[in-house]
PDB file of C-alpha atoms in Angstrom:
ATOM      1  CA  MET A 905      36.588  11.866  70.883  1.00 70.00           C
ATOM      2  CA  ALA A 906      35.557  10.602  74.769  1.00 91.00           C
ATOM      3  CA  LYS A 907      37.102  11.782  77.692  1.00 94.00           C
ATOM      4  CA  VAL A 908      37.630  10.932  81.417  1.00 94.00           C
ATOM      5  CA  LYS A 909      37.125  12.473  84.508  1.00 94.00           C
ATOM      6  CA  ILE A 910      39.679  11.756  87.729  1.00 93.00           C
ATOM      7  CA  ASP A 911      40.132  13.899  90.192  1.00 95.00           C
ATOM      8  CA  ASP A 912      38.254  16.903  88.243  1.00 95.00           C
ATOM      9  CA  LYS A 913      40.387  17.166  85.551  1.00 96.00           C
ATOM     10  CA  GLU A 914      38.868  15.505  81.875  1.00 96.00           C
ATOM     11  CA  TYR A 915      41.326  13.538  79.581  1.00 96.00           C
ATOM     12  CA  GLU A 916      40.750  12.325  76.659  1.00 95.00           C
ATOM     13  CA  PHE A 917      40.873   8.474  76.526  1.00 95.00           C
ATOM     14  CA  ASP A 918      42.710   8.014  73.540  1.00 95.00           C
ATOM     15  CA  ASP A 919      45.508   9.792  74.355  1.00 95.00           C
ATOM     16  CA  LEU A 920      45.861   7.700  76.931  1.00 96.00           C
ATOM     17  CA  SER A 921      49.415   5.603  78.194  1.00 96.00           C
ATOM     18  CA  GLN A 922      48.643   1.498  77.470  1.00 97.00           C
ATOM     19  CA  GLU A 923      49.082   1.977  81.738  1.00 97.00           C
ATOM     20  CA  ALA A 924      46.936   3.987  82.039  1.00 96.00           C
ATOM     21  CA  LYS A 925      43.292   2.062  80.064  1.00 96.00           C
ATOM     22  CA  ASN A 926      43.809  -1.104  81.154  1.00 97.00           C
ATOM     23  CA  GLN A 927      44.444   0.702  85.178  1.00 97.00           C
ATOM     24  CA  LEU A 928      40.646   2.226  84.083  1.00 96.00           C
ATOM     25  CA  GLN A 929      39.617  -0.496  82.700  1.00 96.00           C
ATOM     26  CA  ALA A 930      40.694  -1.928  85.957  1.00 98.00           C
ATOM     27  CA  ILE A 931      38.860   0.114  88.100  1.00 97.00           C
ATOM     28  CA  GLN A 932      35.565  -0.847  86.644  1.00 96.00           C
ATOM     29  CA  TYR A 933      35.951  -4.119  86.920  1.00 98.00           C
ATOM     30  CA  VAL A 934      35.854  -4.011  89.922  1.00 98.00           C
ATOM     31  CA  ASP A 935      33.476  -1.491  90.100  1.00 97.00           C
ATOM     32  CA  GLN A 936      31.333  -4.082  89.089  1.00 97.00           C
ATOM     33  CA  GLU A 937      32.373  -6.683  91.446  1.00 98.00           C
ATOM     34  CA  VAL A 938      31.713  -5.258  94.584  1.00 97.00           C
ATOM     35  CA  LEU A 939      27.928  -4.094  92.457  1.00 97.00           C
ATOM     36  CA  ARG A 940      27.744  -7.668  92.033  1.00 98.00           C
ATOM     37  CA  ALA A 941      28.899  -8.630  95.839  1.00 97.00           C
ATOM     38  CA  GLN A 942      26.290  -6.404  97.275  1.00 97.00           C
ATOM     39  CA  MET A 943      23.465  -7.261  94.953  1.00 97.00           C
ATOM     40  CA  HIS A 944      24.913 -10.666  96.818  1.00 97.00           C
ATOM     41  CA  ILE A 945      25.310  -9.811  99.926  1.00 97.00           C
ATOM     42  CA  ALA A 946      21.255  -7.784  99.751  1.00 97.00           C
ATOM     43  CA  ALA A 947      19.669 -11.507  98.339  1.00 97.00           C
ATOM     44  CA  LEU A 948      21.362 -13.670 101.293  1.00 96.00           C
ATOM     45  CA  GLN A 949      19.920 -10.259 103.844  1.00 94.00           C
ATOM     46  CA  THR A 950      16.703 -10.672 103.158  1.00 95.00           C
ATOM     47  CA  ALA A 951      16.881 -14.731 102.723  1.00 95.00           C
ATOM     48  CA  ARG A 952      17.882 -14.584 106.222  1.00 93.00           C
ATOM     49  CA  ASN A 953      15.082 -12.490 107.770  1.00 91.00           C
ATOM     50  CA  ALA A 954      12.573 -14.774 106.075  1.00 92.00           C
ATOM     51  CA  TYR A 955      14.485 -17.558 108.272  1.00 93.00           C
ATOM     52  CA  GLY A 956      14.547 -16.091 110.901  1.00 91.00           C
ATOM     53  CA  ARG A 957      11.004 -14.676 110.531  1.00 90.00           C
ATOM     54  CA  ALA A 958      10.501 -18.725 109.419  1.00 92.00           C
ATOM     55  CA  LEU A 959      11.514 -18.822 113.056  1.00 92.00           C
ATOM     56  CA  GLN A 960      10.097 -16.829 115.178  1.00 91.00           C
ATOM     57  CA  GLU A 961       7.055 -18.677 114.090  1.00 91.00           C
ATOM     58  CA  ALA A 962       8.343 -22.544 114.223  1.00 93.00           C
ATOM     59  CA  LEU A 963       8.390 -21.686 117.444  1.00 92.00           C
ATOM     60  CA  GLY A 964       5.504 -19.851 118.281  1.00 89.00           C
ATOM     61  CA  ALA A 965       7.023 -16.174 118.033  1.00 79.00           C
ATOM     62  CA  GLU A 966       4.634 -13.660 117.140  1.00 74.00           C
ATOM     63  CA  SER A 967       6.056 -10.424 116.288  1.00 69.00           C
ATOM     64  CA  ASN A 968       7.069  -8.739 112.551  1.00 68.00           C
ATOM     65  CA  GLU A 969      10.342  -7.516 113.162  1.00 73.00           C
ATOM     66  CA  ASP A 970      12.884  -9.441 111.967  1.00 74.00           C
ATOM     67  CA  PRO A 971      14.299 -11.234 114.499  1.00 73.00           C
ATOM     68  CA  GLU A 972      17.964  -9.988 116.039  1.00 78.00           C
ATOM     69  CA  LEU A 973      19.155 -13.741 116.681  1.00 75.00           C
ATOM     70  CA  ASP A 974      22.793 -14.616 119.203  1.00 79.00           C
ATOM     71  CA  LEU A 975      24.206 -17.454 117.222  1.00 75.00           C
ATOM     72  CA  PRO A 976      26.938 -19.425 118.261  1.00 80.00           C
ATOM     73  CA  ASP A 977      29.837 -19.869 115.460  1.00 80.00           C
ATOM     74  CA  ASP A 978      30.106 -23.389 116.308  1.00 82.00           C
ATOM     75  CA  LEU A 979      26.333 -24.723 116.497  1.00 73.00           C
ATOM     76  CA  LYS A 980      25.500 -27.868 114.972  1.00 77.00           C
ATOM     77  CA  PHE A 981      23.265 -30.011 112.939  1.00 75.00           C
ATOM     78  CA  ASP A 982      21.951 -33.472 113.796  1.00 70.00           C
TER      79      ASP A 982
END
């Protein structure tokens, strides 16, 4: 039988109520979504850093560090 550990106490999965099983399933789903969101954020941060370096090159700046950008929220492009 599978066991689950909650707050340092072990439970037999098959002995849990359906409601408890549903809550565990919901927690697993949320954990997976949080991981997916973290991976998405990491990919976006990588892209942002690459765009920042490309911007530095376009401006003729010399730097090996990721740029610090202070952009206004209402910046518009034509």
